[in-house]
mmCIF file of C-alpha atoms in Angstrom:
data_model
loop_
_atom_site.group_PDB
_atom_site.id
_atom_site.type_symbol
_atom_site.label_atom_id
_atom_site.label_comp_id
_atom_site.label_asym_id
_atom_site.label_seq_id
_atom_site.Cartn_x
_atom_site.Cartn_y
_atom_site.Cartn_z
ATOM 1 C CA MET A 202 -27.701 -23.989 55.026
ATOM 2 C CA ASP A 203 -26.325 -23.407 51.530
ATOM 3 C CA SER A 204 -23.215 -25.598 51.241
ATOM 4 C CA ASP A 205 -21.770 -23.449 48.425
ATOM 5 C CA LEU A 206 -22.083 -20.380 50.635
ATOM 6 C CA LEU A 207 -20.412 -22.180 53.528
ATOM 7 C CA HIS A 208 -17.541 -23.330 51.308
ATOM 8 C CA SER A 209 -17.041 -19.814 49.918
ATOM 9 C CA LEU A 210 -16.879 -18.334 53.431
ATOM 10 C CA ILE A 211 -14.394 -20.993 54.546
ATOM 11 C CA ALA A 212 -12.297 -20.255 51.457
ATOM 12 C CA ASP A 213 -12.474 -16.528 52.227
ATOM 13 C CA CYS A 214 -11.197 -17.123 55.769
ATOM 14 C CA ALA A 215 -8.405 -19.318 54.399
ATOM 15 C CA VAL A 216 -7.416 -16.604 51.927
ATOM 16 C CA ALA A 217 -7.370 -14.072 54.791
ATOM 17 C CA LEU A 218 -5.009 -16.342 56.765
ATOM 18 C CA ALA A 219 -2.744 -16.828 53.725
ATOM 19 C CA PHE A 220 -2.719 -13.078 53.106
ATOM 20 C CA CYS A 221 -1.692 -12.510 56.718
ATOM 21 C CA ALA A 222 1.123 -15.063 56.420
ATOM 22 C CA LEU A 223 2.421 -13.290 53.305
ATOM 23 C CA MET A 224 2.379 -9.889 55.043
ATOM 24 C CA MET A 225 4.199 -11.330 58.069
ATOM 25 C CA SER A 226 6.851 -12.823 55.780
ATOM 26 C CA LEU A 227 7.305 -9.527 53.927
ATOM 27 C CA ALA A 228 7.598 -7.599 57.191
ATOM 28 C CA ALA A 229 10.140 -10.078 58.557
ATOM 29 C CA VAL A 230 12.303 -9.800 55.446
ATOM 30 C CA SER A 231 12.162 -6.003 55.154
ATOM 31 C CA ARG A 232 12.500 -5.324 58.914
ATOM 32 C CA HIS A 233 10.958 -1.887 58.392
ATOM 33 C CA PRO A 234 8.428 -0.440 60.891
ATOM 34 C CA ALA A 235 6.013 0.587 58.133
ATOM 35 C CA LEU A 236 5.565 -3.039 57.072
ATOM 36 C CA ARG A 237 4.232 -3.825 60.537
ATOM 37 C CA GLY A 238 1.236 -1.819 59.411
ATOM 38 C CA ALA A 239 0.612 -4.379 56.668
ATOM 39 C CA VAL A 240 0.670 -7.133 59.296
ATOM 40 C CA LEU A 241 -1.765 -5.185 61.495
ATOM 41 C CA TYR A 242 -4.034 -4.656 58.485
ATOM 42 C CA ALA A 243 -3.889 -8.392 57.705
ATOM 43 C CA PHE A 244 -4.815 -9.381 61.272
ATOM 44 C CA GLY A 245 -7.613 -6.821 61.176
ATOM 45 C CA HIS A 246 -8.847 -8.342 57.946
ATOM 46 C CA ILE A 247 -8.943 -11.782 59.593
ATOM 47 C CA GLY A 248 -11.106 -10.404 62.416
ATOM 48 C CA PHE A 249 -13.336 -8.539 59.989
ATOM 49 C CA THR A 250 -13.734 -11.604 57.763
ATOM 50 C CA ALA A 251 -14.481 -13.918 60.691
ATOM 51 C CA GLY A 252 -17.084 -11.541 62.125
ATOM 52 C CA ALA A 253 -18.779 -10.934 58.788
ATOM 53 C CA SER A 254 -18.824 -14.672 58.035
ATOM 54 C CA LEU A 255 -20.568 -15.430 61.337
ATOM 55 C CA PHE A 256 -23.274 -12.853 60.586
ATOM 56 C CA ILE A 257 -23.729 -14.189 57.060
ATOM 57 C CA LEU A 258 -24.107 -17.754 58.330
ATOM 58 C CA MET A 259 -26.682 -16.655 60.906
ATOM 59 C CA LEU A 260 -28.673 -14.771 58.272
ATOM 60 C CA ASP A 261 -28.502 -17.692 55.859
ATOM 61 C CA ALA A 262 -29.799 -20.025 58.563
ATOM 62 C CA GLY A 263 -32.602 -17.593 59.419
ATOM 63 C CA VAL A 264 -31.402 -17.178 63.007
ATOM 64 C CA PRO A 265 -31.923 -13.655 64.460
ATOM 65 C CA ALA A 266 -29.015 -12.228 66.385
ATOM 66 C CA SER A 267 -31.233 -11.964 69.477
ATOM 67 C CA GLN A 268 -31.543 -15.771 69.598
ATOM 68 C CA ARG A 269 -27.789 -16.329 69.536
ATOM 69 C CA PRO A 270 -26.484 -13.191 71.294
ATOM 70 C CA TRP A 271 -23.083 -14.637 72.200
ATOM 71 C CA ILE A 272 -22.410 -15.552 68.565
ATOM 72 C CA ALA A 273 -23.684 -12.175 67.359
ATOM 73 C CA TRP A 274 -21.608 -10.288 69.929
ATOM 74 C CA SER A 275 -18.511 -12.299 69.029
ATOM 75 C CA ALA A 276 -19.082 -11.471 65.367
ATOM 76 C CA LEU A 277 -19.648 -7.781 66.142
ATOM 77 C CA LEU A 278 -16.538 -7.499 68.323
ATOM 78 C CA ALA A 279 -14.396 -9.271 65.712
ATOM 79 C CA SER A 280 -15.605 -7.137 62.811
ATOM 80 C CA THR A 281 -15.403 -3.866 64.766
ATOM 81 C CA ALA A 282 -11.895 -4.528 66.066
ATOM 82 C CA GLY A 283 -10.917 -5.719 62.597
ATOM 83 C CA CYS A 284 -12.124 -2.485 60.963
ATOM 84 C CA ALA A 285 -10.221 -0.334 63.448
ATOM 85 C CA ALA A 286 -7.071 -2.434 62.956
ATOM 86 C CA MET A 287 -7.315 -2.226 59.170
ATOM 87 C CA VAL A 288 -7.596 1.568 59.221
ATOM 88 C CA ASP A 289 -4.694 1.947 61.668
ATOM 89 C CA GLY A 290 -2.590 -0.640 59.828
ATOM 90 C CA MET A 291 -3.083 1.086 56.479
ATOM 91 C CA ALA A 292 -2.122 4.436 58.015
ATOM 92 C CA ARG A 293 1.047 2.804 59.394
ATOM 93 C CA LEU A 294 1.885 1.134 56.090
ATOM 94 C CA LEU A 295 1.509 4.354 54.118
ATOM 95 C CA GLU A 296 3.213 6.361 56.905
ATOM 96 C CA ASP A 297 0.353 8.837 57.057
ATOM 97 C CA PRO A 298 1.480 11.771 59.253
ATOM 98 C CA ARG A 299 -2.045 12.009 60.693
ATOM 99 C CA ARG A 300 -2.066 8.383 61.848
ATOM 100 C CA PRO A 301 -2.513 9.126 65.597
ATOM 101 C CA ARG A 302 -5.591 11.230 64.848
ATOM 102 C CA ILE A 303 -6.938 8.657 62.393
ATOM 103 C CA THR A 304 -6.466 5.861 64.936
ATOM 104 C CA LEU A 305 -8.183 7.889 67.663
ATOM 105 C CA VAL A 306 -11.181 8.660 65.452
ATOM 106 C CA ALA A 307 -11.476 5.044 64.246
ATOM 107 C CA SER A 308 -11.298 3.700 67.821
ATOM 108 C CA GLY A 309 -13.877 6.267 68.986
ATOM 109 C CA PHE A 310 -16.331 5.269 66.283
ATOM 110 C CA ALA A 311 -15.779 1.604 67.099
ATOM 111 C CA VAL A 312 -16.606 2.162 70.782
ATOM 112 C CA VAL A 313 -19.709 4.243 69.961
ATOM 113 C CA LEU A 314 -21.004 1.611 67.540
ATOM 114 C CA LEU A 315 -20.450 -1.157 70.055
ATOM 115 C CA LEU A 316 -22.344 0.795 72.705
ATOM 116 C CA SER A 317 -25.179 1.466 70.254
ATOM 117 C CA ALA A 318 -25.766 -2.274 70.050
ATOM 118 C CA LEU A 319 -26.769 -2.216 73.747
ATOM 119 C CA LEU A 320 -29.598 0.260 73.179
ATOM 120 C CA PRO A 321 -33.188 -0.972 72.771
ATOM 121 C CA TRP A 322 -34.058 -0.403 69.130
ATOM 122 C CA PRO A 323 -37.751 -1.113 68.375
ATOM 123 C CA SER A 324 -38.264 -3.607 65.554
ATOM 124 C CA ILE A 325 -34.551 -3.453 64.686
ATOM 125 C CA ASP A 326 -31.828 -6.017 65.309
ATOM 126 C CA PRO A 327 -29.297 -3.759 67.072
ATOM 127 C CA LEU A 328 -26.358 -6.128 66.650
ATOM 128 C CA LYS A 329 -26.867 -6.479 62.906
ATOM 129 C CA LEU A 330 -27.441 -2.728 62.560
ATOM 130 C CA SER A 331 -24.244 -1.976 64.500
ATOM 131 C CA SER A 332 -22.337 -4.442 62.332
ATOM 132 C CA ASP A 333 -23.562 -2.824 59.096
ATOM 133 C CA LEU A 334 -22.697 0.661 60.346
ATOM 134 C CA THR A 335 -19.268 -0.514 61.503
ATOM 135 C CA ASN A 336 -18.541 -2.026 58.103
ATOM 136 C CA SER A 337 -19.660 1.100 56.243
ATOM 137 C CA LEU A 338 -17.789 3.620 58.414
ATOM 138 C CA GLY A 339 -14.687 1.403 58.578
ATOM 139 C CA LEU A 340 -14.543 1.228 54.813
ATOM 140 C CA VAL A 341 -14.954 5.000 54.503
ATOM 141 C CA GLY A 342 -12.016 5.485 56.892
ATOM 142 C CA LEU A 343 -9.924 2.996 54.930
ATOM 143 C CA ALA A 344 -10.731 4.779 51.668
ATOM 144 C CA VAL A 345 -9.724 8.149 53.137
ATOM 145 C CA VAL A 346 -6.320 6.791 54.174
ATOM 146 C CA LEU A 347 -5.749 5.127 50.797
ATOM 147 C CA LEU A 348 -6.767 8.053 48.627
ATOM 148 C CA ARG A 349 -4.474 10.423 50.533
ATOM 149 C CA ARG A 350 -1.476 8.511 49.174
ATOM 150 C CA GLN A 351 -0.996 9.943 45.678
ATOM 151 C CA GLN A 352 2.765 9.569 45.241
ATOM 152 C CA ALA A 353 4.242 7.074 42.793
ATOM 153 C CA PRO A 354 4.402 4.083 42.882
ATOM 154 C CA TYR A 355 1.563 3.865 45.430
ATOM 155 C CA ARG A 356 -0.983 5.931 43.501
ATOM 156 C CA VAL A 357 -2.406 3.274 41.140
ATOM 157 C CA PRO A 358 -3.016 0.460 43.678
ATOM 158 C CA ALA A 359 -4.322 3.010 46.206
ATOM 159 C CA ILE A 360 -6.863 4.356 43.704
ATOM 160 C CA ALA A 361 -7.851 0.827 42.616
ATOM 161 C CA ALA A 362 -8.436 -0.214 46.239
ATOM 162 C CA GLY A 363 -10.394 2.992 46.844
ATOM 163 C CA ALA A 364 -12.622 2.254 43.832
ATOM 164 C CA CYS A 365 -13.407 -1.227 45.167
ATOM 165 C CA ILE A 366 -14.216 0.246 48.563
ATOM 166 C CA ALA A 367 -16.505 2.773 46.891
ATOM 167 C CA ALA A 368 -18.395 -0.191 45.438
ATOM 168 C CA LEU A 369 -18.524 -1.998 48.802
ATOM 169 C CA VAL A 370 -19.841 0.883 50.906
ATOM 170 C CA PRO A 371 -23.317 0.925 49.260
ATOM 171 C CA LEU A 372 -23.638 -2.832 49.795
ATOM 172 C CA TYR A 373 -23.114 -2.444 53.537
ATOM 173 C CA ALA A 374 -24.936 0.887 53.890
ATOM 174 C CA ILE A 375 -28.089 -0.420 52.227
ATOM 175 C CA GLY A 376 -28.171 -3.203 54.816
ATOM 176 C CA SER A 377 -28.389 -0.499 57.478
ATOM 177 C CA VAL A 378 -31.173 1.313 55.580
ATOM 178 C CA GLN A 379 -33.147 -1.907 55.349
ATOM 179 C CA GLN A 380 -32.690 -2.420 59.107
ATOM 180 C CA TRP A 381 -34.115 1.029 59.816
ATOM 181 C CA THR A 382 -37.003 1.038 57.321
ATOM 182 C CA GLY A 383 -37.715 -2.627 56.707
ATOM 183 C CA SER A 384 -37.240 -2.005 52.995
ATOM 184 C CA GLY A 385 -34.763 -0.399 50.695
ATOM 185 C CA PRO A 386 -33.108 -0.603 47.286
ATOM 186 C CA VAL A 387 -31.846 -3.983 46.142
ATOM 187 C CA LEU A 388 -28.453 -3.833 44.455
ATOM 188 C CA VAL A 389 -27.991 -7.597 44.181
ATOM 189 C CA PRO A 390 -31.239 -9.625 44.109
ATOM 190 C CA ASN A 391 -29.707 -12.948 45.135
ATOM 191 C CA TYR A 392 -27.995 -13.133 48.532
ATOM 192 C CA ALA A 393 -25.439 -15.695 47.323
ATOM 193 C CA ASP A 394 -24.520 -13.365 44.478
ATOM 194 C CA TRP A 395 -24.128 -10.560 47.060
ATOM 195 C CA VAL A 396 -21.638 -12.712 48.965
ATOM 196 C CA TRP A 397 -19.677 -13.560 45.829
ATOM 197 C CA LEU A 398 -19.532 -9.883 44.824
ATOM 198 C CA ASP A 399 -18.383 -8.979 48.330
ATOM 199 C CA LEU A 400 -15.634 -11.620 48.219
ATOM 200 C CA ALA A 401 -14.474 -10.550 44.760
ATOM 201 C CA LEU A 402 -14.170 -6.913 45.804
ATOM 202 C CA TRP A 403 -12.317 -7.779 49.015
ATOM 203 C CA ASN A 404 -9.880 -10.020 47.155
ATOM 204 C CA THR A 405 -9.170 -7.151 44.750
ATOM 205 C CA ILE A 406 -8.640 -4.762 47.672
ATOM 206 C CA ASN A 407 -6.220 -7.158 49.320
ATOM 207 C CA LEU A 408 -4.346 -7.621 46.055
ATOM 208 C CA CYS A 409 -3.890 -3.838 45.932
ATOM 209 C CA VAL A 410 -2.763 -3.828 49.570
ATOM 210 C CA MET A 411 -0.235 -6.533 48.730
ATOM 211 C CA MET A 412 1.064 -4.330 45.916
ATOM 212 C CA LEU A 413 1.325 -1.356 48.287
ATOM 213 C CA ALA A 414 3.246 -3.441 50.831
ATOM 214 C CA SER A 415 5.514 -4.840 48.114
ATOM 215 C CA PHE A 416 6.270 -1.349 46.791
ATOM 216 C CA ARG A 417 7.016 -0.178 50.334
ATOM 217 C CA ALA A 418 9.381 -3.115 50.870
ATOM 218 C CA LEU A 419 11.013 -2.483 47.488
ATOM 219 C CA VAL A 420 11.736 1.121 48.488
ATOM 220 C CA VAL A 421 13.360 -0.194 51.680
ATOM 221 C CA PHE A 422 15.488 -2.725 49.778
ATOM 222 C CA VAL A 423 16.599 -0.160 47.187
ATOM 223 C CA ARG A 424 17.514 2.302 49.939
ATOM 224 C CA ARG A 425 19.554 -0.344 51.727
ATOM 225 C CA SER A 426 21.373 -1.292 48.540
ATOM 226 C CA ARG A 427 22.339 2.364 48.010
ATOM 227 C CA THR A 428 23.226 3.230 51.610
ATOM 228 C CA ASP A 429 26.235 2.431 53.774
ATOM 229 C CA ALA A 430 24.902 0.468 56.742
ATOM 230 C CA LEU A 431 27.293 1.993 59.292
ATOM 231 C CA THR A 432 27.156 5.690 58.426
ATOM 232 C CA HIS A 433 23.817 5.867 56.552
ATOM 233 C CA CYS A 434 25.560 7.861 53.827
ATOM 234 C CA LEU A 435 25.349 6.838 50.196
ATOM 235 C CA ASN A 436 27.662 4.005 49.179
ATOM 236 C CA ARG A 437 29.442 3.846 45.813
ATOM 237 C CA SER A 438 26.429 2.298 44.103
ATOM 238 C CA GLY A 439 24.131 4.922 45.591
ATOM 239 C CA LEU A 440 26.454 7.722 44.513
ATOM 240 C CA GLU A 441 26.536 6.372 40.962
ATOM 241 C CA ASP A 442 22.720 6.237 40.898
ATOM 242 C CA GLU A 443 22.493 9.806 42.169
ATOM 243 C CA LEU A 444 24.989 10.972 39.549
ATOM 244 C CA ALA A 445 23.020 9.276 36.790
ATOM 245 C CA MET A 446 19.772 10.913 37.891
ATOM 246 C CA LEU A 447 21.354 14.326 38.394
ATOM 247 C CA ALA A 448 23.087 14.189 35.009
ATOM 248 C CA MET A 449 19.682 13.921 33.333
ATOM 249 C CA ARG A 450 18.194 16.792 35.356
ATOM 250 C CA ILE A 451 20.811 19.523 35.569
ATOM 251 C CA PRO A 452 22.132 21.524 32.585
ATOM 252 C CA PRO A 453 25.841 21.226 31.717
ATOM 253 C CA GLU A 454 26.539 24.819 32.810
ATOM 254 C CA THR A 455 25.454 24.116 36.424
ATOM 255 C CA PRO A 456 28.316 24.839 38.863
ATOM 256 C CA VAL A 457 29.367 21.762 40.836
ATOM 257 C CA VAL A 458 31.719 21.346 43.802
ATOM 258 C CA VAL A 459 33.239 18.052 44.952
ATOM 259 C CA LEU A 460 34.753 17.688 48.426
ATOM 260 C CA ALA A 461 37.065 14.740 49.084
ATOM 261 C CA LEU A 462 37.317 14.062 52.832
ATOM 262 C CA ASP A 463 39.684 11.768 54.706
ATOM 263 C CA ILE A 464 39.879 11.317 58.495
ATOM 264 C CA ASP A 465 43.416 12.026 59.696
ATOM 265 C CA HIS A 466 45.266 9.166 61.438
ATOM 266 C CA PHE A 467 42.122 7.022 61.533
ATOM 267 C CA LYS A 468 44.171 3.814 61.561
ATOM 268 C CA ALA A 469 45.645 4.901 64.906
ATOM 269 C CA ILE A 470 42.137 4.950 66.403
ATOM 270 C CA ASN A 471 41.519 1.382 65.261
ATOM 271 C CA ASP A 472 44.948 0.223 66.440
ATOM 272 C CA ARG A 473 44.661 1.889 69.850
ATOM 273 C CA LEU A 474 40.978 1.363 70.717
ATOM 274 C CA GLY A 475 39.782 -1.356 68.353
ATOM 275 C CA HIS A 476 37.547 -1.456 65.302
ATOM 276 C CA ALA A 477 34.373 -1.090 67.373
ATOM 277 C CA ALA A 478 35.575 2.322 68.548
ATOM 278 C CA GLY A 479 36.520 3.194 64.975
ATOM 279 C CA ASP A 480 33.024 2.285 63.785
ATOM 280 C CA VAL A 481 31.430 4.454 66.463
ATOM 281 C CA TYR A 482 33.604 7.381 65.424
ATOM 282 C CA LEU A 483 32.847 6.848 61.730
ATOM 283 C CA ALA A 484 29.108 6.971 62.409
ATOM 284 C CA ARG A 485 29.426 10.192 64.425
ATOM 285 C CA PHE A 486 31.794 11.671 61.837
ATOM 286 C CA ALA A 487 29.251 11.036 59.087
ATOM 287 C CA GLN A 488 26.522 12.685 61.166
ATOM 288 C CA ALA A 489 28.714 15.747 61.676
ATOM 289 C CA VAL A 490 29.454 16.003 57.952
ATOM 290 C CA GLN A 491 25.812 15.611 56.952
ATOM 291 C CA SER A 492 24.834 18.273 59.491
ATOM 292 C CA SER A 493 27.403 20.659 58.014
ATOM 293 C CA VAL A 494 26.534 20.370 54.327
ATOM 294 C CA ARG A 495 23.402 21.764 52.703
ATOM 295 C CA GLN A 496 20.227 19.724 52.735
ATOM 296 C CA SER A 497 20.406 19.276 48.959
ATOM 297 C CA ASP A 498 24.018 17.989 49.017
ATOM 298 C CA ARG A 499 24.953 14.318 48.716
ATOM 299 C CA VAL A 500 27.448 12.639 51.056
ATOM 300 C CA ALA A 501 28.896 9.230 50.207
ATOM 301 C CA ARG A 502 31.316 6.891 51.929
ATOM 302 C CA ILE A 503 33.636 5.514 49.249
ATOM 303 C CA GLY A 504 36.225 3.788 51.411
ATOM 304 C CA GLY A 505 37.125 2.991 54.996
ATOM 305 C CA GLU A 506 37.546 6.566 56.229
ATOM 306 C CA GLU A 507 37.124 8.303 52.869
ATOM 307 C CA PHE A 508 34.033 10.325 52.024
ATOM 308 C CA ILE A 509 32.798 12.429 49.134
ATOM 309 C CA ALA A 510 30.432 15.404 49.330
ATOM 310 C CA LEU A 511 28.758 16.485 46.101
ATOM 311 C CA LEU A 512 27.432 20.051 46.003
ATOM 312 C CA VAL A 513 25.259 20.764 42.965
ATOM 313 C CA ASP A 514 24.473 24.334 41.906
ATOM 314 C CA ALA A 515 27.211 25.589 44.224
ATOM 315 C CA HIS A 516 29.895 28.138 43.354
ATOM 316 C CA PRO A 517 33.484 27.757 44.606
ATOM 317 C CA GLU A 518 32.885 30.177 47.473
ATOM 318 C CA ALA A 519 29.957 28.058 48.704
ATOM 319 C CA GLY A 520 32.130 24.937 48.511
ATOM 320 C CA GLU A 521 34.823 26.592 50.605
ATOM 321 C CA ARG A 522 32.267 27.698 53.196
ATOM 322 C CA VAL A 523 30.891 24.180 53.487
ATOM 323 C CA ALA A 524 34.392 22.682 53.707
ATOM 324 C CA THR A 525 35.344 25.139 56.448
ATOM 325 C CA LYS A 526 32.168 24.308 58.337
ATOM 326 C CA VAL A 527 32.952 20.576 58.110
ATOM 327 C CA LEU A 528 36.552 21.149 59.188
ATOM 328 C CA GLU A 529 35.503 23.074 62.283
ATOM 329 C CA ALA A 530 32.703 20.628 63.153
ATOM 330 C CA ILE A 531 35.164 17.719 63.157
ATOM 331 C CA ARG A 532 37.612 19.679 65.303
ATOM 332 C CA ARG A 533 34.848 20.067 67.882
ATOM 333 C CA LEU A 534 33.682 16.457 67.612
ATOM 334 C CA GLU A 535 34.354 14.313 70.698
ATOM 335 C CA VAL A 536 33.149 10.718 70.807
ATOM 336 C CA ASP A 537 33.055 8.781 74.087
ATOM 337 C CA HIS A 538 33.565 5.029 73.851
ATOM 338 C CA ASP A 539 34.287 2.690 76.772
ATOM 339 C CA GLY A 540 35.615 5.524 78.905
ATOM 340 C CA GLU A 541 37.837 6.892 76.141
ATOM 341 C CA THR A 542 37.278 10.199 74.351
ATOM 342 C CA ILE A 543 38.048 9.981 70.655
ATOM 343 C CA ARG A 544 39.120 13.111 68.802
ATOM 344 C CA ALA A 545 40.372 13.429 65.245
ATOM 345 C CA THR A 546 40.695 15.919 62.411
ATOM 346 C CA VAL A 547 39.887 15.789 58.715
ATOM 347 C CA SER A 548 41.706 16.787 55.549
ATOM 348 C CA ILE A 549 39.592 18.084 52.672
ATOM 349 C CA GLY A 550 40.278 18.575 48.982
ATOM 350 C CA ILE A 551 38.010 20.746 46.838
ATOM 351 C CA ALA A 552 37.474 20.667 43.084
ATOM 352 C CA THR A 553 35.033 22.815 41.153
ATOM 353 C CA GLY A 554 33.583 22.525 37.693
ATOM 354 C CA PHE A 555 30.432 22.648 35.616
ATOM 355 C CA GLY A 556 27.941 19.844 35.052
ATOM 356 C CA LEU A 557 28.470 16.180 35.820
ATOM 357 C CA GLY A 558 29.775 15.008 32.453
ATOM 358 C CA SER A 559 33.327 15.202 33.795
ATOM 359 C CA PHE A 560 32.671 13.969 37.328
ATOM 360 C CA GLU A 561 35.560 11.499 37.232
ATOM 361 C CA ALA A 562 37.934 14.321 36.344
ATOM 362 C CA LEU A 563 36.507 16.376 39.215
ATOM 363 C CA MET A 564 37.074 13.434 41.556
ATOM 364 C CA ARG A 565 40.694 13.110 40.469
ATOM 365 C CA ARG A 566 41.289 16.820 41.020
ATOM 366 C CA ALA A 567 39.619 16.693 44.451
ATOM 367 C CA ASP A 568 41.800 13.676 45.349
ATOM 368 C CA ARG A 569 44.951 15.514 44.363
ATOM 369 C CA ALA A 570 43.876 18.497 46.447
ATOM 370 C CA LEU A 571 43.237 16.097 49.341
ATOM 371 C CA TYR A 572 46.748 14.647 48.994
ATOM 372 C CA ALA A 573 48.086 18.205 49.050
ATOM 373 C CA ALA A 574 46.187 18.858 52.290
ATOM 374 C CA LYS A 575 47.633 15.661 53.785
ATOM 375 C CA GLY A 576 51.129 16.552 52.676
ATOM 376 C CA SER A 577 50.838 20.054 54.116
ATOM 377 C CA GLY A 578 50.198 18.844 57.646
ATOM 378 C CA ARG A 579 46.579 17.605 57.604
ATOM 379 C CA ASP A 580 43.598 19.251 59.331
ATOM 380 C CA ARG A 581 43.119 21.737 56.519
ATOM 381 C CA VAL A 582 41.413 22.455 53.213
ATOM 382 C CA CYS A 583 43.175 22.578 49.848
ATOM 383 C CA THR A 584 41.505 23.687 46.644
ATOM 384 C CA ALA A 585 42.482 22.379 43.217
ATOM 385 C CA GLY A 586 43.681 25.201 40.969
ATOM 386 C CA ALA A 587 41.328 26.448 38.288
ATOM 387 C CA GLY A 588 41.966 24.551 35.070
ATOM 388 C CA GLU A 589 44.550 22.407 36.861
ATOM 389 C CA THR A 590 45.303 19.167 35.078
ATOM 390 C CA THR A 591 48.776 18.193 36.229
ATOM 391 C CA GLY A 592 48.150 17.673 39.892
ATOM 392 C CA ALA A 593 49.001 21.110 41.233
ATOM 393 C CA ALA A 594 46.787 22.330 44.048
ATOM 394 C CA THR A 595 46.399 25.624 45.789
ATOM 395 C CA ARG A 596 46.821 25.251 49.524
ATOM 396 C CA ARG A 597 44.481 27.205 51.720
ATOM 397 C CA GLU A 598 44.970 26.483 55.384
ATOM 398 C CA VAL A 599 42.016 27.243 57.623
ATOM 399 C CA SER A 600 43.232 28.682 60.884
ATOM 400 C CA ARG A 601 41.951 27.462 64.188
#
């Protein structure tokens, strides 16, 4: 047995274990379901690597699979299960909407290929043939999943991994052709060189997968840094990021509406029922607000019970309609907590303008309109007067 070959296979298995440990660490830190797909892929890669290594060692030693059937079957089961797990794990990681169908097809092929190894193939090693077919079809499935992901920042590593897979498929497919015909094209004359090429391509693929998983985790971390954990609305930092991006995209003449919202007598809820009840109500309040605004609108929590809704490309009439819808939704909102039903109302201030260059001024006007709504009895909408700069606000009470 070639000692260099043995050492390279041992190193490949060690790299597969280290890769799996890294994916498990990344998934544990991110705590996002998609990263579990990276872990599943990594475990599948361990099985695939172990199975392929066993076959390579048997071939290098000149031992037919029929003479060591239990070793060959162990290798076939490991590589087949590994291929199916890699395809399913990649679909999970990239959140492919067709993952259930992809998993079903991959599992079906795996079962068919395993059963084909039981058939009597004249002058053909059925276990080795099944292994080569499994490797080839598994890689094709993996490439399909990868190349479907074209969005930034996943596009470049997905294409790079797909290119490496495109180079691997002929290596495995030609092994199947040689099993069927007893001859075939020779891509790599020396078997040791074939192994080294195989290892180099797989290491490149796994590097790309690590990049994909890292990008996915980065998206999760950025989202968490921009989102309020309790209400899942934007936080102040997230609102500032959205404003910066919108300011670069929308022209200065775009009509903008800002709604300043404040839950009436929220402190009484905390004092009477406790902060846990207040948190439950805040979460439900935020859901009601987000359900009432347009899909393109941004909602941010900027204080304890204070929220901002930003409506871009919205005229004053649209802002008033949205505010009225929010007001009525909160009037209907009832939250049950520990046998108590929590009800509250909301006061809303509206300010309108053009573009986002003067967003701070819009915020101040919306705040003043909110204070006017509070001072007028709460549970109502007040709109800042057009061109108002001194704090005056036009009261518009929405009737029940």
